[in-house]
Short mmCIF file of C-alpha atoms in Angstrom, two decimals:
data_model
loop_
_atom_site.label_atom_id
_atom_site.label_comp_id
_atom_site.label_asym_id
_atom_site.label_seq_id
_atom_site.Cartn_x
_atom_site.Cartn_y
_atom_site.Cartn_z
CA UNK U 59 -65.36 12.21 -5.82
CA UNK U 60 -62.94 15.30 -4.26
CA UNK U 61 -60.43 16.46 -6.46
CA UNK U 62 -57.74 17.91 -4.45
CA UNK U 63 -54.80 19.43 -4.91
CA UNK U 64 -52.42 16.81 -3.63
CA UNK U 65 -54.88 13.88 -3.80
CA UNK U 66 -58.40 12.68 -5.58
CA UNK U 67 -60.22 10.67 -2.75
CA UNK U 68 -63.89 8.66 -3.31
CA UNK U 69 -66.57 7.75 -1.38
CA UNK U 70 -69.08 4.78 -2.31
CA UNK U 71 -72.10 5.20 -0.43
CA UNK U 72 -75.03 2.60 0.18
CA UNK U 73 -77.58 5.30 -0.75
CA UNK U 74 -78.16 9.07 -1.40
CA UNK U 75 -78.34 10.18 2.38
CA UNK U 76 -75.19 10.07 3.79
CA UNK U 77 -75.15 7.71 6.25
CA UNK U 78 -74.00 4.53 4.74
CA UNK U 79 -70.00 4.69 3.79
CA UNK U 80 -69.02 1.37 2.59
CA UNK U 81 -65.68 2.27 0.93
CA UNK U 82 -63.11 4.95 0.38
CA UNK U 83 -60.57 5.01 -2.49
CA UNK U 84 -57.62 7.91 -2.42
CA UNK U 85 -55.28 8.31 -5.74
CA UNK U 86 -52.66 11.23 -5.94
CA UNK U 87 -53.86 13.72 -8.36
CA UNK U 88 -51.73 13.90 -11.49
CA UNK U 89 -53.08 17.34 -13.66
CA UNK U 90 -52.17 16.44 -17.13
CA UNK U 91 -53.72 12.64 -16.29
CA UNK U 92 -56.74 12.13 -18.98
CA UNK U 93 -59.79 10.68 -18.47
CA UNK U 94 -59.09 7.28 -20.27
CA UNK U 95 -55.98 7.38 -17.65
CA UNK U 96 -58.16 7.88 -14.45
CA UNK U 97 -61.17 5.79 -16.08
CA UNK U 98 -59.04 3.05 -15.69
CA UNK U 99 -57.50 3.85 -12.45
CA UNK U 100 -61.10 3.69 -11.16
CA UNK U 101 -62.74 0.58 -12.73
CA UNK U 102 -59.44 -1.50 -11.38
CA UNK U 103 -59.99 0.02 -7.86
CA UNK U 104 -63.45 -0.64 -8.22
CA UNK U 105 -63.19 -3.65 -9.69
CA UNK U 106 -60.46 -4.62 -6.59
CA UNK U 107 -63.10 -4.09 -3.58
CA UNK U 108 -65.52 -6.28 -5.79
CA UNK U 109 -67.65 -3.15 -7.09
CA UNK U 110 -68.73 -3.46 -10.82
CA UNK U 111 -68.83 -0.01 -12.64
CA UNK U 112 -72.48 -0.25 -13.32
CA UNK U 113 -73.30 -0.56 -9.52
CA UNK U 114 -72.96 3.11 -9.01
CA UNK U 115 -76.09 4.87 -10.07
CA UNK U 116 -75.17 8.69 -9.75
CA UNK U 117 -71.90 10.69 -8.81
CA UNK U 118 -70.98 13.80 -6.88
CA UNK U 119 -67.91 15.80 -8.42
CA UNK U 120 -66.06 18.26 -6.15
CA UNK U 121 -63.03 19.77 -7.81
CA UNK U 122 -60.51 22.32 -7.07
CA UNK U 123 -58.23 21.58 -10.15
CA UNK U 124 -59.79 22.89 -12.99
CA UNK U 125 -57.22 21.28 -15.56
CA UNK U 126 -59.07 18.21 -14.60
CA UNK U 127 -63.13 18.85 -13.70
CA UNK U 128 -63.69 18.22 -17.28
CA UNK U 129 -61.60 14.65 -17.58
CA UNK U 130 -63.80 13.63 -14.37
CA UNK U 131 -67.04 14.80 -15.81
CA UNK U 132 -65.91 12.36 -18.92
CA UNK U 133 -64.36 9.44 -16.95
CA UNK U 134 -68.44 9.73 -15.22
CA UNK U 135 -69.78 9.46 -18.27
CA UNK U 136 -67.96 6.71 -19.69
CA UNK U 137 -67.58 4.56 -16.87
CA UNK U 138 -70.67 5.02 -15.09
CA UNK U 139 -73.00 5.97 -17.46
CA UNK U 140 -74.26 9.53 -16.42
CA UNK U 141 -72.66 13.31 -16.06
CA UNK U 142 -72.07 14.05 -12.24
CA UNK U 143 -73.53 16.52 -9.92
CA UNK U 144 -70.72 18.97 -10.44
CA UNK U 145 -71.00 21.17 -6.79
CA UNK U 146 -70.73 24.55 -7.30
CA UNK U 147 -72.94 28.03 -8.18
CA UNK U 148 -75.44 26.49 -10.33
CA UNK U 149 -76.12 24.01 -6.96
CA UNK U 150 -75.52 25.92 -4.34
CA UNK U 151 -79.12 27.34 -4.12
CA UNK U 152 -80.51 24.05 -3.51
CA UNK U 153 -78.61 23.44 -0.71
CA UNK U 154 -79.97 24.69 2.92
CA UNK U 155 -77.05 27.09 3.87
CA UNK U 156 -76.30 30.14 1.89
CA UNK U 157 -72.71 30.51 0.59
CA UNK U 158 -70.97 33.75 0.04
CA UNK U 159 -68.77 34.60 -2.80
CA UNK U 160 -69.81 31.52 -4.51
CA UNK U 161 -67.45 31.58 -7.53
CA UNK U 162 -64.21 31.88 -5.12
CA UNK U 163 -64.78 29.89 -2.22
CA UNK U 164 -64.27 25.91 -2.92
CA UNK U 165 -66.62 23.80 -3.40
CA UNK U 166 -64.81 21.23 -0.83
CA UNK U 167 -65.27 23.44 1.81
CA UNK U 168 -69.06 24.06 0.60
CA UNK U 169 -69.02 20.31 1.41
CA UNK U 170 -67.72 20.55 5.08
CA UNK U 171 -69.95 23.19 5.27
CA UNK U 172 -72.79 21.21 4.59
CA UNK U 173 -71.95 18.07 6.70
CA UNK U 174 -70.92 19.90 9.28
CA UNK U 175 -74.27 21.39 9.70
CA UNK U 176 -76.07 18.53 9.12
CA UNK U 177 -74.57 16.87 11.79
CA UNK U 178 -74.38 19.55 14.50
CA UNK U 179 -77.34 21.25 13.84
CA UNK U 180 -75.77 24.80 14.48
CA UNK U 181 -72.76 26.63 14.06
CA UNK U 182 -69.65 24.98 13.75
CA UNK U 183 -65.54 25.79 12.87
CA UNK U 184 -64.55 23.59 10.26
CA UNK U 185 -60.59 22.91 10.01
CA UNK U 186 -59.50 20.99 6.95
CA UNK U 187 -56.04 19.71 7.03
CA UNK U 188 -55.11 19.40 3.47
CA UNK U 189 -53.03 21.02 0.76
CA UNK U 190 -54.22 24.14 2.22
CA UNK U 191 -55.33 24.31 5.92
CA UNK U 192 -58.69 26.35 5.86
CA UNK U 193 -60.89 27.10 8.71
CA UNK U 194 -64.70 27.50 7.01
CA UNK U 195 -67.09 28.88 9.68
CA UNK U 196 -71.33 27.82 9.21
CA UNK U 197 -73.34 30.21 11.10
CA UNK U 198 -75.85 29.88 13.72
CA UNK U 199 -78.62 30.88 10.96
CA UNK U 200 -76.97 28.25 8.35
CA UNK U 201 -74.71 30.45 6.75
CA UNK U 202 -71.24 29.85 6.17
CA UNK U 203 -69.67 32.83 7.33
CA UNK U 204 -65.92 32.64 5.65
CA UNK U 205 -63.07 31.33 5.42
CA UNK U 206 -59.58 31.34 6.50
CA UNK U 207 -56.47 29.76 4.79
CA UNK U 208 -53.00 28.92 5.50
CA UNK U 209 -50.92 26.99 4.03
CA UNK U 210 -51.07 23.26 4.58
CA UNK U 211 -48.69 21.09 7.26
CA UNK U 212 -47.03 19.30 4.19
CA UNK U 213 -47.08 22.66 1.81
CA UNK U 214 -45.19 24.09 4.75
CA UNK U 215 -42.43 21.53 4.80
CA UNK U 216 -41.91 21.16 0.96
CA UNK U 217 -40.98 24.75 1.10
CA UNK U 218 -38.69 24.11 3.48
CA UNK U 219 -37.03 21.63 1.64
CA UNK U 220 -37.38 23.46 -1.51
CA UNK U 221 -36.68 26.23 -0.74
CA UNK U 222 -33.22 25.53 1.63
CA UNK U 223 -29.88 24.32 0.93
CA UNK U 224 -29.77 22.14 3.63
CA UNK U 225 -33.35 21.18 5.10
CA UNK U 226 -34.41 18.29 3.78
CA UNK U 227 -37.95 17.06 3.45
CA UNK U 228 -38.97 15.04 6.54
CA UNK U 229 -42.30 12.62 7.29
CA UNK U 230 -44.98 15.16 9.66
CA UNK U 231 -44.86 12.90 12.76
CA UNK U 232 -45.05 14.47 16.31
CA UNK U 233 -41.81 14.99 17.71
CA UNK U 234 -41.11 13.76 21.37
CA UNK U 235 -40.08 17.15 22.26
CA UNK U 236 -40.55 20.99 21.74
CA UNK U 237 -36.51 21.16 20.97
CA UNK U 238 -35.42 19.18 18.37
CA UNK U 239 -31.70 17.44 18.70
CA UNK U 240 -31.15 17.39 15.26
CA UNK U 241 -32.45 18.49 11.50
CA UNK U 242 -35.05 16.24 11.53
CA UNK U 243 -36.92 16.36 14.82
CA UNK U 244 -36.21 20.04 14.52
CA UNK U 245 -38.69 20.67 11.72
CA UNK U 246 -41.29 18.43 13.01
CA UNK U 247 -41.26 20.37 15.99
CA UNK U 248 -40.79 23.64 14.28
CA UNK U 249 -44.15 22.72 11.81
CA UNK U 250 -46.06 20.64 14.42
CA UNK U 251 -45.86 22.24 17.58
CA UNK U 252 -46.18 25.72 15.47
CA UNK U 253 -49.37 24.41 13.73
CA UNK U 254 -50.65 23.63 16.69
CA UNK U 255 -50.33 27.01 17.95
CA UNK U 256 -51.89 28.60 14.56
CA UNK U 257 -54.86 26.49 15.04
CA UNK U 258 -55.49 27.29 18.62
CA UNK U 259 -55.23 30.91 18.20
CA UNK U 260 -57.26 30.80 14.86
CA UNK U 261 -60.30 28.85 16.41
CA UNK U 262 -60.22 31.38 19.62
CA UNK U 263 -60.85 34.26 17.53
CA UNK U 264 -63.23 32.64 15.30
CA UNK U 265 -65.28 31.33 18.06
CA UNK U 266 -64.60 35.18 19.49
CA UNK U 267 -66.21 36.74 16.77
CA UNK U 268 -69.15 34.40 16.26
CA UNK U 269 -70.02 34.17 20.07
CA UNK U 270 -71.89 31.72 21.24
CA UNK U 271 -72.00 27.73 21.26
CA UNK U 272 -69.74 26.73 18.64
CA UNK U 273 -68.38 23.14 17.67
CA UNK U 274 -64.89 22.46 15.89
CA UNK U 275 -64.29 19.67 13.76
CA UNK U 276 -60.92 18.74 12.44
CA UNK U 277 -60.76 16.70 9.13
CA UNK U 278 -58.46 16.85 6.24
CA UNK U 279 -55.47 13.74 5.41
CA UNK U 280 -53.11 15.35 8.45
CA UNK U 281 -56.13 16.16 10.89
CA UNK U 282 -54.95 12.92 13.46
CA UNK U 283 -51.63 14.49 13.58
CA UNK U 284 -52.42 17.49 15.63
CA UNK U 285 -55.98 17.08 16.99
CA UNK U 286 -54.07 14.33 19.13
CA UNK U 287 -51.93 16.96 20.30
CA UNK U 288 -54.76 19.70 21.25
CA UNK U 289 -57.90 19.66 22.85
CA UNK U 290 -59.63 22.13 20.42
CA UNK U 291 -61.61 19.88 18.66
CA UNK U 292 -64.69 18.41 19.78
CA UNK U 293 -64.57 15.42 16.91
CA UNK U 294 -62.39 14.04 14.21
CA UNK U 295 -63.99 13.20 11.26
CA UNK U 296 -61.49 12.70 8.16
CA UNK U 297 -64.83 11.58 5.67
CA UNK U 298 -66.33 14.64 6.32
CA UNK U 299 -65.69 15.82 2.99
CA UNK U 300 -67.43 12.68 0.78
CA UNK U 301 -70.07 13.21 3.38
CA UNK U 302 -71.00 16.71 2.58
CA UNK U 303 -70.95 15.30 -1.17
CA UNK U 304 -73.28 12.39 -0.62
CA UNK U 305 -75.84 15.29 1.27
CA UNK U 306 -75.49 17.39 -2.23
CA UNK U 307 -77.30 14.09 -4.20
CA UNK U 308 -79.84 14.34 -1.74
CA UNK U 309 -80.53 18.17 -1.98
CA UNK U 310 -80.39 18.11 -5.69
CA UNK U 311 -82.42 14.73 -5.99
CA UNK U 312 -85.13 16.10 -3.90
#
């Protein structure tokens, strides 16, 4: 499970190694929610793709909303039976990469981190298009690196419309040209086409100051909007997340 800012997505997985993703579930995270609410938001998903509560035998919690690790660790508890592996500090030294600044950086992109490494083998530029868009670098020597953040696509237009008297909030599509003709296409080509630019220039002078082979991998809820648009990315791969979670359970269980 990956609590996000905007939304809470979940991966069911036919064992502990990653490998085996049988079914995804995505919910839009809702703070002040409590754990009776989201225990039954799960079971009747659960219970929907013919998955009995009981079927799960362990979980893997990644949150960024603190106002609502707790009511996850619960909802685990009550509908599945058992406390999850909560990713953070107290797990990060079982995992094969070492993590700087462990209390800031989030444990989501710990998870990227991980699968990405796992399934390149080397060093690798990790851009996750969510709430935030973050670019999490994993070393040549299994380290990950840092970070960088910007704000995400859809932050970027909520501002807009928020912020404005006269913008209004439009659906990030890729506009059929640079110059927009009116409001609309305007902003998509404005955020798009500008995103696009952001990530190009931030991947050249990450892969500038790591040096040598690097992959990128674009993942995130928005990352088919632009990686069809640029080719900076070597692969798309919007489960990366629940995969880096499904490799914790397999460090920790070792």
């Amino acid at each position: 499970i990956d609590v996000g800012n905007t939304n809470i997505c979940g991966g069911i997985y036919e064992d502990s190694r990653g490998v085996s993703l049988a079914h995804t579930l995505r919910i839009h995270t809702v703070p002040k929610k409590t754990e009776d609410e989201y225990s039954t938001i799960f079971k009747a998903i659960l219970l929907d793709r013919g998955i009995a509560p009981s079927y799960i035998s362990e979980v893997v919690l990644s949150s960024v909303v603190p106002a609502l690790t707790e009511a996850m660790c619960v909802m685990c508890e009550r509908l599945f039976g058992s406390s999850p592996i909560v990713l953070g500090p107290a797990v990060y030294g079982r995992l094969p990469l070492s993590v700087p600044s462990p209390h800031e950086i989030g444990a989501d992109l710990v998870a990227d981190a991980l699968a990405a490494w796992r399934k390149t083998g080397g060093a690798s530029i990790v851009v996750d298009f969510g709430t935030a868009l973050t670019f999490t670098c994993v070393g040549h020597e299994s380290n990950i690196l840092g970070v960088a953040i910007a704000p995400g696509l859809g932050t970027a237009v909520n501002a807009l419309s928020r912020d404005t008297a006269q913008l209004p909030f439009v659906q990030l599509v890729a506009p059929t040209a640079a110059i927009g003709t009116n409001t609309i296409m305007a902003i998509q080509s404005g955020v798009i086409h500008g995103y696009i630019g952001l990530v190009e220039h931030m991947v050249g002078k990450i892969k500038a100051e790591v040096g040598g082979e690097i992959r990128v991998i674009a993942t995130g809820g928005l990352s088919k909007t632009i990686a069809s648009l640029t080719a900076v990315f070597d692969s798309i791969d919007p489960d990366l997340t629940l995969d880096g979670l499904a490799y914790v359970a397999e460090y920790v269980n070792a």
